[in-house]
Amino acid sequence: MRLELGKIFIKDVQFGSKTEVNKGVLTVNKEELIKKISGDPRIASINVELAKPGEEIRIIPVKDVIEPRVKVEGNGGIFPGWISKVETVGSGRTHILKGAAVVTTGKVVGFQEGIIDMSGPGAEYTPFSRINNVVIIAEPIEKLPQHEHEAAVRMIGLKAAAYIGETGRNIQPDEVDVYEALPFFEGTEKYRDLPRVAYVYMLQSQGLLHDTYVYGVDVKQIIPTFIYATEVFDGAIISGNCVSACDKNTTYHHLNSPVIEDLYKYHGKEYNFVGVIITNENVTLADKERSSNYVAKLASMLNLDAAIVSEEGFGNPDADLIMNCKKLEVQGIKTVLITDEYAGRDGASQSLADANPAATAVVTGGNANEVITLPSMKKVIGHVEPADVIAGGFAGSLAKDGSITVEIQAITGATNELGFNKMSAQGY
Amino acid sequence: MSKRRILHYLNQFFGQIGGEDKADISPMIKEGQVGPGMALNQGLKEVAEIVNTVICGDSYFNENLDEAKAAIQNYLDEVKPDLVIAGPAFNAGRYGMACGHVAEVAAEKGIPVITAMYEENPGVEIFAKYAYIIPTADSAAGMRKAVPAIINFVKKFIETDGEVGSPEAAGYFPRGIRKNFFAEKRGSLRAVEMLIRKLKTEEFKTEYPMPDFDRVAPNPPVADISKAKVALVTSGGIVPKGNPDRIESSSASKYGKYKLTDLLEFTEDNSETAHGGYDPVYANQDADRVVPLDVVKEMVGEGKIGTLHDYWYATVGNGTSVANAKKYAADITKDLVADGVEAVILTST
C-alpha cells in the first residue's frame, strides 16, 4: 500500500456562485450544497454558515467535524461504506482541503455535543478554531428519537464533506506526503533488524450515542482486527459520537490520526511500524475480556516488541485500556498508553477509573474537569441553551451576559486521546 | 504590597506550654510569635509578619476534632491571615495530623498553608492536598534546617503569587493535584518518543503515575432479605420529571433524595434521567430499567423483601470525580443508617 496525501492549503472560505477552490480560497455555493445534503425525511431544515479563525463566533452544540477529502487515484473512494462502496482504501492518491472543515450542528442530540469558539480563551483548547469551517445547521423534525437524529446528521456531515472535497480533485496540491504500508512479511524482511511496533487503536463503542464505524460496520460488532495504517486517511473510520466532546474523536481526528502520522516519523529508523490493530470498547465484561484477548493474540501473531495504545472516552473504557495494557505487557510487549483525566475541578481526585502497575508509560491529554469561562461572542451558530445540560455544563453555566462557565470537557477535542493536542497535565 | 499577615500554628511543646502532660490543653491564641515562630518571623521580616500564634495540645486536637477545628475556624475568621504556617511537625504523628487538619480548615477558606514534616509522618499522605508540605528530618534536631527551608518557601510563594512551580522544582511533597499545561509537542509525538525510549530501555518519565486504588470488599450477604429494609440508590441519574435539583449530566456536583411512597413504578410522566453518558430514550420511557422500583414493590407485596425505604437517592456517575462520589456515598449512607436501612440495591449505567 502506497498512499500519497496531496494537501491543498485553504486560507479562506466564502460563499459564491460556484463551489470551487481557487488560489487557496474555498468558495461554496450555499444553495447547491443544501440541495446535495437534503432529502432525509427526519430533517426539517438545513442552513449553512461560515466560521473563520479569529472571528467572534461560537458554534454550539457541535456534533461532528469532518475534513473535505477526495480520492483521485487508487482503489475505492472517500468514506467507504457511507459515501463510497466498501472497496479497501489506503492506496493511490487522495487530495485534502487542509485548513477547511465541515462542522455539523443544530438542536442538541443528547446531552452531549461540544463547543467550538473561533476566538478567545476557549479557542486555545480546540484545534477547530484554527481552520475555516463550513457549518451545517440541521434541525430535526419534532420528536425524532436521539439515535435517529444522530444517524441523520452523521450522514449529512459526510455528504457535505465529500461534496466540498470534490473541489480538490483537479487542483495541484501545495504539498504531497507519501506513506508506505508494507505487507507484514515484506516489512519484517525489509526492516529485519528493527523492533516491530503496532498501534492499538481503541474505538468508542459503548453504544447509545457512543459509536464508531469502520467501513460502515458498527464497531460494537467487530472482533479486533488488523488494518494498514493508510486506510484511516481515506475515511475507513468515522465517528458516530454525540458524547462528552473533549475526548471523543471526531471524523476529522480519525482522518488525521496523529499517532499514525507520528509513528511514521521514525518508521524504518527506530522501529518497523507494522500496522494498526483496531479494537472496541464495549460495555459488558465478556466483551472487554474477548476484545482485549484478541488484541493480545493479534499482537503475539505479529510478534510485536512494542505498541502505542490510545483510548477514546473515559470511565468505562479505562477498564479496556488497562486490560489491553496488562495483556500486552505480560507477553513482554512494551506499551505506551494515551488517555485523559477526570481528576475533579480541583484536580485532587484519582484521574482514571482503573489502574495497574504495568502502565508505566502514560501520556495524558489533560484534566477534562478543569473549569473555564468562555466570554460571550458576537455571534452564536446553533443553539446556546444546551450550555447548561451538555456534559461539562451545569445549572447556571450560561450567564445572562452570554458567557459560559463550563468544564473544558464541553469543548470539542480539548483533551483528545489520540494525542492530537499539545495539552498535558502534571502533578503538583 | 504591604507585609503578608501570617497565623502560625504550634502544638503545646513548641508553643512552650509544656510536654506530654500538657497535651490535652484546648486551643488558645496569642499575639505575635512563639518558639520557632521567632526565627521564622525574623527571616521573613521584609515580606511578612507572624501576627498571631495558635497553640493546641496534640491529644486535645486529635481527640476533640470537631471542637478543635471549630476553634481554628473562629481564629481564622478573627485574624483573617493571608497565609498560615503550621509546625514544623517532624515525625510527630499527632502533631502532623493536627497541622493537616488546620490546613484542611484553612484550605476551605481559600487560605494557603505551608507546613513541614518528615516524609513518613501520616499527615503527609492524608493532608498533602491541602498544604505545601516541606520535607524535614525526623526529629526536632532538624529545626536548624527546617526553619530556613520554610522561610525560603514562604518568600518564593509570596514572590510568585502562589505559582511556586512543580514539587521537584520548589521542594514540597506532591499534593496529588493535577494541573493542565500546554506542552511543546503534541501528545502523539510525546507517546512515540516515550515508546522509543522504553524500547531502548532508556529512562522515560510517565505523565501520569498510576494511583493506588482502594478496593472495596463486598459486604456479607443479607441474612434474611424478607425481613430487611431495602433502599434504592443509583448513579444512573434517575430523577423526578423535570430534574428538580438540576443534577448535572456529567461531573455531578450533588445528589438528590426523592420520595417514592406515592409511586407504584416509574413512568414517562413521573421520572427521567439526568445522565449524559448514554442515550436517554429507554430510561426516559421507563426508568424502572435503571432503578427497579416496580419489581421491588412487587416483591415487597409478595413478602420476598421486607420493606422499601421511603426515598430513593440519585446522582450522575458520568465524569464525576472519585472524591465527590465518596462524599455523596458517605452522606447517603449516614442517612440510610439513621433510617434503619439494612440493604441497598445500587444500580449504575
mmCIF file of C-alpha atoms in Angstrom, chain A residues 203-400:
data_model
loop_
_atom_site.group_PDB
_atom_site.id
_atom_site.type_symbol
_atom_site.label_atom_id
_atom_site.label_comp_id
_atom_site.label_asym_id
_atom_site.label_seq_id
_atom_site.Cartn_x
_atom_site.Cartn_y
_atom_site.Cartn_z
ATOM 1 C CA LEU A 203 -12.542 2.937 19.127
ATOM 2 C CA GLN A 204 -15.523 4.210 21.099
ATOM 3 C CA SER A 205 -18.306 1.615 21.032
ATOM 4 C CA GLN A 206 -20.186 1.937 24.327
ATOM 5 C CA GLY A 207 -23.340 2.432 22.287
ATOM 6 C CA LEU A 208 -26.223 4.812 22.996
ATOM 7 C CA LEU A 209 -24.661 7.665 21.012
ATOM 8 C CA HIS A 210 -21.096 6.472 21.725
ATOM 9 C CA ASP A 211 -20.342 4.834 18.403
ATOM 10 C CA THR A 212 -17.687 4.482 15.733
ATOM 11 C CA TYR A 213 -17.899 2.839 12.323
ATOM 12 C CA VAL A 214 -15.258 1.082 10.239
ATOM 13 C CA TYR A 215 -16.114 0.579 6.553
ATOM 14 C CA GLY A 216 -19.747 1.151 7.539
ATOM 15 C CA VAL A 217 -19.725 -1.512 10.273
ATOM 16 C CA ASP A 218 -20.703 -0.600 13.821
ATOM 17 C CA VAL A 219 -17.501 -1.159 15.818
ATOM 18 C CA LYS A 220 -19.519 -2.766 18.647
ATOM 19 C CA GLN A 221 -19.937 -5.715 16.316
ATOM 20 C CA ILE A 222 -16.317 -6.239 15.296
ATOM 21 C CA ILE A 223 -13.751 -8.554 16.722
ATOM 22 C CA PRO A 224 -10.417 -6.695 16.901
ATOM 23 C CA THR A 225 -8.687 -6.786 13.570
ATOM 24 C CA PHE A 226 -5.608 -5.604 11.744
ATOM 25 C CA ILE A 227 -5.560 -2.863 9.081
ATOM 26 C CA TYR A 228 -2.985 -0.955 7.061
ATOM 27 C CA ALA A 229 -2.245 2.395 8.678
ATOM 28 C CA THR A 230 -3.059 4.291 5.478
ATOM 29 C CA GLU A 231 -6.682 3.102 5.379
ATOM 30 C CA VAL A 232 -7.753 5.647 8.011
ATOM 31 C CA PHE A 233 -6.504 8.563 5.867
ATOM 32 C CA ASP A 234 -9.267 7.761 3.354
ATOM 33 C CA GLY A 235 -12.051 7.684 5.924
ATOM 34 C CA ALA A 236 -12.210 3.974 6.782
ATOM 35 C CA ILE A 237 -13.094 5.034 10.352
ATOM 36 C CA ILE A 238 -15.778 7.634 11.066
ATOM 37 C CA SER A 239 -17.399 8.996 14.225
ATOM 38 C CA GLY A 240 -20.955 8.324 15.364
ATOM 39 C CA ASN A 241 -20.489 10.078 18.687
ATOM 40 C CA CYS A 242 -22.660 12.637 20.429
ATOM 41 C CA VAL A 243 -20.964 12.421 23.777
ATOM 42 C CA SER A 244 -18.643 14.353 26.090
ATOM 43 C CA ALA A 245 -16.976 16.365 23.413
ATOM 44 C CA CYS A 246 -13.484 16.800 24.804
ATOM 45 C CA ASP A 247 -12.275 13.233 24.313
ATOM 46 C CA LYS A 248 -14.407 11.742 21.567
ATOM 47 C CA ASN A 249 -12.716 11.519 18.226
ATOM 48 C CA THR A 250 -14.448 13.458 15.501
ATOM 49 C CA THR A 251 -14.176 12.098 11.983
ATOM 50 C CA TYR A 252 -11.576 14.848 11.405
ATOM 51 C CA HIS A 253 -9.382 13.318 14.128
ATOM 52 C CA HIS A 254 -9.572 9.862 12.528
ATOM 53 C CA LEU A 255 -8.738 11.255 9.062
ATOM 54 C CA ASN A 256 -5.660 12.929 10.581
ATOM 55 C CA SER A 257 -4.921 10.188 13.088
ATOM 56 C CA PRO A 258 -1.904 11.708 14.866
ATOM 57 C CA VAL A 259 -0.345 8.547 16.341
ATOM 58 C CA ILE A 260 -0.201 7.061 12.844
ATOM 59 C CA GLU A 261 1.348 10.232 11.410
ATOM 60 C CA ASP A 262 3.930 10.393 14.196
ATOM 61 C CA LEU A 263 4.743 6.667 14.185
ATOM 62 C CA TYR A 264 5.659 7.125 10.506
ATOM 63 C CA LYS A 265 8.230 9.795 11.515
ATOM 64 C CA TYR A 266 10.611 7.168 12.940
ATOM 65 C CA HIS A 267 9.419 4.181 10.857
ATOM 66 C CA GLY A 268 12.354 2.383 9.260
ATOM 67 C CA LYS A 269 14.802 4.181 11.573
ATOM 68 C CA GLU A 270 13.952 3.349 15.184
ATOM 69 C CA TYR A 271 11.409 0.580 14.535
ATOM 70 C CA ASN A 272 9.254 -1.094 11.929
ATOM 71 C CA PHE A 273 5.690 0.255 12.179
ATOM 72 C CA VAL A 274 3.808 -2.834 11.025
ATOM 73 C CA GLY A 275 0.232 -1.553 11.138
ATOM 74 C CA VAL A 276 -2.839 -0.891 13.214
ATOM 75 C CA ILE A 277 -4.906 -3.154 15.447
ATOM 76 C CA ILE A 278 -8.376 -1.655 15.739
ATOM 77 C CA THR A 279 -10.410 -2.676 18.765
ATOM 78 C CA ASN A 280 -13.588 -1.615 20.542
ATOM 79 C CA GLU A 281 -14.752 -0.506 23.992
ATOM 80 C CA ASN A 282 -17.962 -2.457 24.549
ATOM 81 C CA VAL A 283 -19.665 -2.243 27.911
ATOM 82 C CA THR A 284 -20.019 -5.845 29.104
ATOM 83 C CA LEU A 285 -17.229 -7.656 30.903
ATOM 84 C CA ALA A 286 -17.340 -10.570 28.448
ATOM 85 C CA ASP A 287 -16.895 -8.143 25.540
ATOM 86 C CA LYS A 288 -13.984 -6.437 27.280
ATOM 87 C CA GLU A 289 -12.295 -9.767 28.002
ATOM 88 C CA ARG A 290 -12.847 -11.038 24.469
ATOM 89 C CA SER A 291 -11.601 -7.885 22.771
ATOM 90 C CA SER A 292 -8.519 -7.455 24.961
ATOM 91 C CA ASN A 293 -7.694 -11.157 24.492
ATOM 92 C CA TYR A 294 -7.925 -10.645 20.735
ATOM 93 C CA VAL A 295 -5.682 -7.591 20.878
ATOM 94 C CA ALA A 296 -3.091 -9.594 22.822
ATOM 95 C CA LYS A 297 -3.414 -12.520 20.407
ATOM 96 C CA LEU A 298 -3.005 -10.365 17.287
ATOM 97 C CA ALA A 299 -0.004 -8.685 18.917
ATOM 98 C CA SER A 300 1.622 -12.050 19.533
ATOM 99 C CA MET A 301 0.841 -13.261 15.994
ATOM 100 C CA LEU A 302 2.579 -10.128 14.696
ATOM 101 C CA ASN A 303 5.496 -10.792 17.032
ATOM 102 C CA LEU A 304 5.378 -7.225 18.323
ATOM 103 C CA ASP A 305 8.021 -5.659 20.526
ATOM 104 C CA ALA A 306 6.006 -2.609 21.481
ATOM 105 C CA ALA A 307 2.709 -0.815 20.928
ATOM 106 C CA ILE A 308 1.062 2.525 21.485
ATOM 107 C CA VAL A 309 -2.468 2.114 22.870
ATOM 108 C CA SER A 310 -4.885 5.042 22.637
ATOM 109 C CA GLU A 311 -8.194 5.284 24.492
ATOM 110 C CA GLU A 312 -11.393 7.061 23.459
ATOM 111 C CA GLY A 313 -13.662 8.345 26.197
ATOM 112 C CA PHE A 314 -13.339 7.855 29.942
ATOM 113 C CA GLY A 315 -14.652 5.854 32.871
ATOM 114 C CA ASN A 316 -15.885 2.571 31.418
ATOM 115 C CA PRO A 317 -13.198 2.448 28.647
ATOM 116 C CA ASP A 318 -10.472 2.943 31.289
ATOM 117 C CA ALA A 319 -11.064 -0.746 32.052
ATOM 118 C CA ASP A 320 -10.438 -1.697 28.384
ATOM 119 C CA LEU A 321 -7.289 0.440 28.315
ATOM 120 C CA ILE A 322 -5.854 -1.246 31.384
ATOM 121 C CA MET A 323 -6.818 -4.754 30.174
ATOM 122 C CA ASN A 324 -5.082 -4.127 26.848
ATOM 123 C CA CYS A 325 -2.012 -2.810 28.655
ATOM 124 C CA LYS A 326 -1.779 -5.705 31.111
ATOM 125 C CA LYS A 327 -2.259 -8.399 28.480
ATOM 126 C CA LEU A 328 0.383 -6.887 26.195
ATOM 127 C CA GLU A 329 2.930 -6.218 28.928
ATOM 128 C CA VAL A 330 2.596 -9.746 30.317
ATOM 129 C CA GLN A 331 3.729 -11.029 26.903
ATOM 130 C CA GLY A 332 6.734 -8.729 27.083
ATOM 131 C CA ILE A 333 5.277 -6.232 24.606
ATOM 132 C CA LYS A 334 6.151 -2.743 25.807
ATOM 133 C CA THR A 335 3.278 -0.269 25.864
ATOM 134 C CA VAL A 336 2.754 3.472 25.928
ATOM 135 C CA LEU A 337 -0.821 4.498 26.729
ATOM 136 C CA ILE A 338 -2.604 7.704 25.757
ATOM 137 C CA THR A 339 -5.532 8.801 27.921
ATOM 138 C CA ASP A 340 -7.010 11.905 29.516
ATOM 139 C CA GLU A 341 -8.016 12.596 33.100
ATOM 140 C CA TYR A 342 -11.085 13.266 35.250
ATOM 141 C CA ALA A 343 -9.349 14.482 38.386
ATOM 142 C CA GLY A 344 -12.169 16.737 39.596
ATOM 143 C CA ARG A 345 -12.427 20.508 39.268
ATOM 144 C CA ASP A 346 -9.726 20.875 41.944
ATOM 145 C CA GLY A 347 -7.518 18.268 40.252
ATOM 146 C CA ALA A 348 -7.265 16.293 43.510
ATOM 147 C CA SER A 349 -9.134 13.086 42.602
ATOM 148 C CA GLN A 350 -7.839 9.904 41.007
ATOM 149 C CA SER A 351 -7.798 10.542 37.280
ATOM 150 C CA LEU A 352 -8.796 7.144 35.938
ATOM 151 C CA ALA A 353 -11.434 4.558 36.842
ATOM 152 C CA ASP A 354 -8.910 1.728 36.596
ATOM 153 C CA ALA A 355 -5.168 1.442 37.055
ATOM 154 C CA ASN A 356 -2.388 -1.126 37.042
ATOM 155 C CA PRO A 357 1.331 -1.033 37.894
ATOM 156 C CA ALA A 358 2.051 -2.388 34.380
ATOM 157 C CA ALA A 359 1.037 1.002 32.981
ATOM 158 C CA THR A 360 4.446 2.585 33.449
ATOM 159 C CA ALA A 361 4.339 4.848 30.389
ATOM 160 C CA VAL A 362 1.306 7.091 30.045
ATOM 161 C CA VAL A 363 0.714 10.241 28.015
ATOM 162 C CA THR A 364 -2.208 12.426 29.113
ATOM 163 C CA GLY A 365 -4.338 14.873 27.183
ATOM 164 C CA GLY A 366 -5.127 16.800 30.376
ATOM 165 C CA ASN A 367 -7.779 17.008 33.107
ATOM 166 C CA ALA A 368 -11.212 17.409 31.492
ATOM 167 C CA ASN A 369 -12.774 18.694 34.729
ATOM 168 C CA GLU A 370 -10.858 21.984 34.733
ATOM 169 C CA VAL A 371 -13.273 24.885 34.617
ATOM 170 C CA ILE A 372 -13.081 27.716 32.099
ATOM 171 C CA THR A 373 -15.193 30.805 31.467
ATOM 172 C CA LEU A 374 -15.881 31.450 27.822
ATOM 173 C CA PRO A 375 -16.801 35.098 27.243
ATOM 174 C CA SER A 376 -19.862 35.953 25.179
ATOM 175 C CA MET A 377 -19.401 36.045 21.415
ATOM 176 C CA LYS A 378 -20.902 38.388 18.847
ATOM 177 C CA LYS A 379 -22.488 35.501 17.031
ATOM 178 C CA VAL A 380 -23.708 32.047 18.016
ATOM 179 C CA ILE A 381 -24.181 29.403 15.326
ATOM 180 C CA GLY A 382 -26.550 26.709 16.547
ATOM 181 C CA HIS A 383 -28.262 26.963 19.934
ATOM 182 C CA VAL A 384 -26.719 28.345 23.093
ATOM 183 C CA GLU A 385 -29.349 26.969 25.516
ATOM 184 C CA PRO A 386 -27.782 23.480 25.792
ATOM 185 C CA ALA A 387 -24.828 25.030 27.686
ATOM 186 C CA ASP A 388 -26.468 24.110 30.998
ATOM 187 C CA VAL A 389 -27.047 20.475 30.081
ATOM 188 C CA ILE A 390 -24.183 19.360 27.828
ATOM 189 C CA ALA A 391 -21.548 17.200 29.510
ATOM 190 C CA GLY A 392 -19.262 19.620 31.319
ATOM 191 C CA GLY A 393 -22.006 22.190 31.841
ATOM 192 C CA PHE A 394 -24.073 22.722 34.972
ATOM 193 C CA ALA A 395 -27.089 24.734 36.112
ATOM 194 C CA GLY A 396 -26.056 28.350 35.698
ATOM 195 C CA SER A 397 -23.305 27.643 33.157
ATOM 196 C CA LEU A 398 -24.906 30.111 30.777
ATOM 197 C CA ALA A 399 -24.776 33.592 32.310
ATOM 198 C CA LYS A 400 -27.104 36.469 31.412
#
